[in-house]
């Protein structure tokens, strides 16, 4: 069940190969499944694996995809170094950060370590997203994300994707 009416600006950032683009597609589809208007865009230099990748999602009545400094509601950071590079995009005082880090704390989770324990660091992005869905201020609930993930995941990785999302959700602060 949707948590609330959408009017949200989300920044997803990480390094090339971390699944930023998959998370963007997944959240786009979740918003569309709720009947929301969605605009998204990404900036990346895929010529070099490991380069900075930033994706923008605007859900609601927006006309352009880019998020200006101080306008973002949510930052999903797959790499701790990306928080430093992109936190200026968040609204002062109300912007939410969900970050993959080696030193967990409020809004921060060791998603790579959890994914490694599950057998594949490739699902780090889904651990982080699952973690975010467990927070009441995050606009997407776990069941909505899980339903779309089941549709988007290839059969060979569906079980590991759902497990990663679930493990991240279980570690959230609710």
PDB file of C-alpha atoms in Angstrom:
ATOM      1  CA  UNK A   1       0.000   0.000   0.000  1.00  0.00           C
ATOM      2  CA  UNK A   2       1.417   3.423  -0.890  1.00  0.00           C
ATOM      3  CA  UNK A   3       2.594   5.514   2.036  1.00  0.00           C
ATOM      4  CA  UNK A   4       1.586   8.946   0.737  1.00  0.00           C
ATOM      5  CA  UNK A   5       0.894  11.023  -2.364  1.00  0.00           C
ATOM      6  CA  UNK A   6       4.027  11.514  -4.384  1.00  0.00           C
ATOM      7  CA  UNK A   7       5.775  14.831  -4.821  1.00  0.00           C
ATOM      8  CA  UNK A   8       9.367  13.739  -4.348  1.00  0.00           C
ATOM      9  CA  UNK A   9      12.810  14.408  -5.781  1.00  0.00           C
ATOM     10  CA  UNK A  10      15.303  11.551  -5.396  1.00  0.00           C
ATOM     11  CA  UNK A  11      19.033  11.475  -6.113  1.00  0.00           C
ATOM     12  CA  UNK A  12      20.648   8.053  -6.501  1.00  0.00           C
ATOM     13  CA  UNK A  13      24.421   8.057  -6.633  1.00  0.00           C
ATOM     14  CA  UNK A  14      27.247   5.571  -6.674  1.00  0.00           C
ATOM     15  CA  UNK A  15      30.137   4.320  -8.731  1.00  0.00           C
ATOM     16  CA  UNK A  16      29.809   2.648 -12.127  1.00  0.00           C
ATOM     17  CA  UNK A  17      28.737  -0.949 -11.737  1.00  0.00           C
ATOM     18  CA  UNK A  18      26.941  -0.497  -8.391  1.00  0.00           C
ATOM     19  CA  UNK A  19      23.408  -0.700  -9.727  1.00  0.00           C
ATOM     20  CA  UNK A  20      22.394   2.967  -9.760  1.00  0.00           C
ATOM     21  CA  UNK A  21      20.587   2.588 -13.076  1.00  0.00           C
ATOM     22  CA  UNK A  22      18.700  -0.512 -11.916  1.00  0.00           C
ATOM     23  CA  UNK A  23      17.520   1.298  -8.766  1.00  0.00           C
ATOM     24  CA  UNK A  24      16.387   4.207 -10.939  1.00  0.00           C
ATOM     25  CA  UNK A  25      14.375   1.941 -13.192  1.00  0.00           C
ATOM     26  CA  UNK A  26      12.911   0.100 -10.199  1.00  0.00           C
ATOM     27  CA  UNK A  27      11.778   3.274  -8.408  1.00  0.00           C
ATOM     28  CA  UNK A  28      10.458   4.737 -11.679  1.00  0.00           C
ATOM     29  CA  UNK A  29       8.304   1.640 -12.113  1.00  0.00           C
ATOM     30  CA  UNK A  30       7.091   1.704  -8.496  1.00  0.00           C
ATOM     31  CA  UNK A  31       5.982   5.313  -8.911  1.00  0.00           C
ATOM     32  CA  UNK A  32       4.300   4.542 -12.247  1.00  0.00           C
ATOM     33  CA  UNK A  33       2.479   1.585 -10.679  1.00  0.00           C
ATOM     34  CA  UNK A  34       0.957   4.081  -8.226  1.00  0.00           C
ATOM     35  CA  UNK A  35      -0.242   6.290 -11.068  1.00  0.00           C
ATOM     36  CA  UNK A  36       2.341   9.011 -10.440  1.00  0.00           C
ATOM     37  CA  UNK A  37       3.986  11.155 -13.094  1.00  0.00           C
ATOM     38  CA  UNK A  38       7.735  10.380 -13.280  1.00  0.00           C
ATOM     39  CA  UNK A  39      10.693  12.085 -14.930  1.00  0.00           C
ATOM     40  CA  UNK A  40      14.171  10.620 -14.565  1.00  0.00           C
ATOM     41  CA  UNK A  41      17.621  11.195 -15.951  1.00  0.00           C
ATOM     42  CA  UNK A  42      21.124   9.987 -15.259  1.00  0.00           C
ATOM     43  CA  UNK A  43      24.602  11.331 -15.725  1.00  0.00           C
ATOM     44  CA  UNK A  44      27.421   8.884 -15.990  1.00  0.00           C
ATOM     45  CA  UNK A  45      30.682   8.147 -17.712  1.00  0.00           C
ATOM     46  CA  UNK A  46      30.335   4.445 -18.358  1.00  0.00           C
ATOM     47  CA  UNK A  47      33.562   4.390 -20.361  1.00  0.00           C
ATOM     48  CA  UNK A  48      35.302   3.788 -17.047  1.00  0.00           C
ATOM     49  CA  UNK A  49      33.890   1.255 -14.596  1.00  0.00           C
ATOM     50  CA  UNK A  50      33.972   2.809 -11.155  1.00  0.00           C
ATOM     51  CA  UNK A  51      33.282   6.356 -12.336  1.00  0.00           C
ATOM     52  CA  UNK A  52      30.687   8.506 -10.611  1.00  0.00           C
ATOM     53  CA  UNK A  53      27.065   7.822 -11.608  1.00  0.00           C
ATOM     54  CA  UNK A  54      24.202  10.081 -10.528  1.00  0.00           C
ATOM     55  CA  UNK A  55      20.564   9.524 -11.323  1.00  0.00           C
ATOM     56  CA  UNK A  56      17.671  11.908 -10.717  1.00  0.00           C
ATOM     57  CA  UNK A  57      14.028  10.932 -10.238  1.00  0.00           C
ATOM     58  CA  UNK A  58      11.255  13.473  -9.945  1.00  0.00           C
ATOM     59  CA  UNK A  59       7.858  12.124  -9.005  1.00  0.00           C
ATOM     60  CA  UNK A  60       4.902  14.469  -9.265  1.00  0.00           C
ATOM     61  CA  UNK A  61       4.177  17.622 -11.206  1.00  0.00           C
ATOM     62  CA  UNK A  62       7.648  18.508 -12.531  1.00  0.00           C
ATOM     63  CA  UNK A  63       8.787  19.679 -15.959  1.00  0.00           C
ATOM     64  CA  UNK A  64      12.498  18.869 -16.037  1.00  0.00           C
ATOM     65  CA  UNK A  65      14.507  15.916 -14.738  1.00  0.00           C
ATOM     66  CA  UNK A  66      17.501  17.572 -13.085  1.00  0.00           C
ATOM     67  CA  UNK A  67      17.496  18.329  -9.374  1.00  0.00           C
ATOM     68  CA  UNK A  68      18.967  21.687  -8.425  1.00  0.00           C
ATOM     69  CA  UNK A  69      21.040  22.302  -5.308  1.00  0.00           C
ATOM     70  CA  UNK A  70      18.901  22.379  -2.176  1.00  0.00           C
ATOM     71  CA  UNK A  71      15.831  20.824  -3.855  1.00  0.00           C
ATOM     72  CA  UNK A  72      16.263  17.064  -3.332  1.00  0.00           C
ATOM     73  CA  UNK A  73      14.196  15.149  -0.801  1.00  0.00           C
ATOM     74  CA  UNK A  74      16.151  11.875  -0.746  1.00  0.00           C
ATOM     75  CA  UNK A  75      19.736  10.795  -1.393  1.00  0.00           C
ATOM     76  CA  UNK A  76      20.377   7.078  -1.900  1.00  0.00           C
ATOM     77  CA  UNK A  77      24.159   6.709  -1.874  1.00  0.00           C
ATOM     78  CA  UNK A  78      25.720   3.392  -2.836  1.00  0.00           C
ATOM     79  CA  UNK A  79      29.163   4.725  -2.020  1.00  0.00           C
ATOM     80  CA  UNK A  80      30.012   6.840   1.014  1.00  0.00           C
ATOM     81  CA  UNK A  81      32.240   9.108  -1.070  1.00  0.00           C
ATOM     82  CA  UNK A  82      29.215  10.040  -3.192  1.00  0.00           C
ATOM     83  CA  UNK A  83      27.481  11.624  -0.172  1.00  0.00           C
ATOM     84  CA  UNK A  84      30.164  14.284  -0.065  1.00  0.00           C
ATOM     85  CA  UNK A  85      29.794  14.940  -3.788  1.00  0.00           C
ATOM     86  CA  UNK A  86      25.987  15.054  -3.868  1.00  0.00           C
ATOM     87  CA  UNK A  87      24.613  16.112  -0.475  1.00  0.00           C
ATOM     88  CA  UNK A  88      24.410  19.743  -1.675  1.00  0.00           C
ATOM     89  CA  UNK A  89      21.426  18.633  -3.756  1.00  0.00           C
ATOM     90  CA  UNK A  90      19.337  17.910  -0.633  1.00  0.00           C
ATOM     91  CA  UNK A  91      16.938  20.299   1.065  1.00  0.00           C
ATOM     92  CA  UNK A  92      18.525  21.762   4.166  1.00  0.00           C
ATOM     93  CA  UNK A  93      17.054  20.274   7.321  1.00  0.00           C
ATOM     94  CA  UNK A  94      14.583  17.891   5.694  1.00  0.00           C
ATOM     95  CA  UNK A  95      16.588  15.931   3.122  1.00  0.00           C
ATOM     96  CA  UNK A  96      16.911  12.211   3.861  1.00  0.00           C
ATOM     97  CA  UNK A  97      20.148  10.276   3.352  1.00  0.00           C
ATOM     98  CA  UNK A  98      20.350   6.505   3.057  1.00  0.00           C
ATOM     99  CA  UNK A  99      23.954   5.461   2.601  1.00  0.00           C
ATOM    100  CA  UNK A 100      25.997   2.304   2.162  1.00  0.00           C
ATOM    101  CA  UNK A 101      28.953   2.647   4.511  1.00  0.00           C
ATOM    102  CA  UNK A 102      31.450   0.622   6.497  1.00  0.00           C
ATOM    103  CA  UNK A 103      30.415   2.440   9.702  1.00  0.00           C
ATOM    104  CA  UNK A 104      26.619   2.163  10.078  1.00  0.00           C
ATOM    105  CA  UNK A 105      24.527   4.691  11.991  1.00  0.00           C
ATOM    106  CA  UNK A 106      21.147   6.423  11.551  1.00  0.00           C
ATOM    107  CA  UNK A 107      20.393   6.349   7.817  1.00  0.00           C
ATOM    108  CA  UNK A 108      23.601   4.420   7.180  1.00  0.00           C
ATOM    109  CA  UNK A 109      23.967   0.671   6.663  1.00  0.00           C
ATOM    110  CA  UNK A 110      26.807  -1.669   5.761  1.00  0.00           C
ATOM    111  CA  UNK A 111      24.981  -2.847   2.645  1.00  0.00           C
ATOM    112  CA  UNK A 112      28.091  -4.214   0.923  1.00  0.00           C
ATOM    113  CA  UNK A 113      28.936  -6.404   3.922  1.00  0.00           C
ATOM    114  CA  UNK A 114      25.360  -7.692   4.127  1.00  0.00           C
ATOM    115  CA  UNK A 115      25.317  -8.411   0.392  1.00  0.00           C
ATOM    116  CA  UNK A 116      28.658 -10.221   0.742  1.00  0.00           C
ATOM    117  CA  UNK A 117      27.205 -12.362   3.526  1.00  0.00           C
ATOM    118  CA  UNK A 118      24.343 -13.209   1.164  1.00  0.00           C
ATOM    119  CA  UNK A 119      26.864 -14.408  -1.409  1.00  0.00           C
ATOM    120  CA  UNK A 120      27.005 -11.546  -3.893  1.00  0.00           C
ATOM    121  CA  UNK A 121      27.990  -7.893  -3.529  1.00  0.00           C
ATOM    122  CA  UNK A 122      26.029  -7.292  -6.734  1.00  0.00           C
ATOM    123  CA  UNK A 123      22.855  -6.975  -4.614  1.00  0.00           C
ATOM    124  CA  UNK A 124      24.266  -4.155  -2.444  1.00  0.00           C
ATOM    125  CA  UNK A 125      21.893  -1.699  -4.135  1.00  0.00           C
ATOM    126  CA  UNK A 126      18.854  -3.763  -3.156  1.00  0.00           C
ATOM    127  CA  UNK A 127      20.035  -4.098   0.448  1.00  0.00           C
ATOM    128  CA  UNK A 128      20.276  -0.292   0.625  1.00  0.00           C
ATOM    129  CA  UNK A 129      16.844   0.167  -0.959  1.00  0.00           C
ATOM    130  CA  UNK A 130      15.285  -2.381   1.407  1.00  0.00           C
ATOM    131  CA  UNK A 131      16.833  -0.484   4.319  1.00  0.00           C
ATOM    132  CA  UNK A 132      15.285   2.775   3.067  1.00  0.00           C
ATOM    133  CA  UNK A 133      11.802   1.217   2.693  1.00  0.00           C
ATOM    134  CA  UNK A 134      11.734   0.471   6.408  1.00  0.00           C
ATOM    135  CA  UNK A 135      11.902   4.133   7.353  1.00  0.00           C
ATOM    136  CA  UNK A 136       8.502   5.817   7.770  1.00  0.00           C
ATOM    137  CA  UNK A 137       9.589   8.991   5.962  1.00  0.00           C
ATOM    138  CA  UNK A 138      10.706   7.073   2.836  1.00  0.00           C
ATOM    139  CA  UNK A 139       7.907   7.423   0.236  1.00  0.00           C
ATOM    140  CA  UNK A 140       7.874   3.814  -0.982  1.00  0.00           C
ATOM    141  CA  UNK A 141       6.843   0.901   1.190  1.00  0.00           C
ATOM    142  CA  UNK A 142       8.503  -2.502   1.113  1.00  0.00           C
ATOM    143  CA  UNK A 143       5.596  -4.385  -0.474  1.00  0.00           C
ATOM    144  CA  UNK A 144       5.289  -1.957  -3.417  1.00  0.00           C
ATOM    145  CA  UNK A 145       9.017  -2.186  -4.149  1.00  0.00           C
ATOM    146  CA  UNK A 146       9.009  -5.969  -3.755  1.00  0.00           C
ATOM    147  CA  UNK A 147       6.087  -6.360  -6.186  1.00  0.00           C
ATOM    148  CA  UNK A 148       7.859  -4.369  -8.909  1.00  0.00           C
ATOM    149  CA  UNK A 149      11.195  -6.099  -8.201  1.00  0.00           C
ATOM    150  CA  UNK A 150       9.491  -9.442  -8.824  1.00  0.00           C
ATOM    151  CA  UNK A 151       8.398  -8.215 -12.252  1.00  0.00           C
ATOM    152  CA  UNK A 152      11.761  -6.676 -13.244  1.00  0.00           C
ATOM    153  CA  UNK A 153      14.148  -9.357 -11.989  1.00  0.00           C
ATOM    154  CA  UNK A 154      15.258 -12.085 -14.363  1.00  0.00           C
ATOM    155  CA  UNK A 155      14.189 -15.505 -13.001  1.00  0.00           C
ATOM    156  CA  UNK A 156      17.796 -16.593 -12.361  1.00  0.00           C
ATOM    157  CA  UNK A 157      18.373 -13.757  -9.830  1.00  0.00           C
ATOM    158  CA  UNK A 158      14.847 -13.204  -8.489  1.00  0.00           C
ATOM    159  CA  UNK A 159      15.378 -15.116  -5.250  1.00  0.00           C
ATOM    160  CA  UNK A 160      18.676 -13.382  -4.416  1.00  0.00           C
ATOM    161  CA  UNK A 161      17.199  -9.962  -5.271  1.00  0.00           C
ATOM    162  CA  UNK A 162      14.192 -10.472  -2.993  1.00  0.00           C
ATOM    163  CA  UNK A 163      16.441 -11.823  -0.219  1.00  0.00           C
ATOM    164  CA  UNK A 164      18.693  -8.748  -0.443  1.00  0.00           C
ATOM    165  CA  UNK A 165      15.746  -6.346  -0.360  1.00  0.00           C
ATOM    166  CA  UNK A 166      14.293  -8.215   2.638  1.00  0.00           C
ATOM    167  CA  UNK A 167      17.579  -8.273   4.568  1.00  0.00           C
ATOM    168  CA  UNK A 168      18.031  -4.535   4.137  1.00  0.00           C
ATOM    169  CA  UNK A 169      14.451  -3.903   5.234  1.00  0.00           C
ATOM    170  CA  UNK A 170      14.912  -6.007   8.375  1.00  0.00           C
ATOM    171  CA  UNK A 171      17.859  -3.831   9.407  1.00  0.00           C
ATOM    172  CA  UNK A 172      15.995  -0.552   9.115  1.00  0.00           C
ATOM    173  CA  UNK A 173      15.022   1.585  12.055  1.00  0.00           C
ATOM    174  CA  UNK A 174      11.233   1.475  12.270  1.00  0.00           C
TER     175      UNK A 174
END
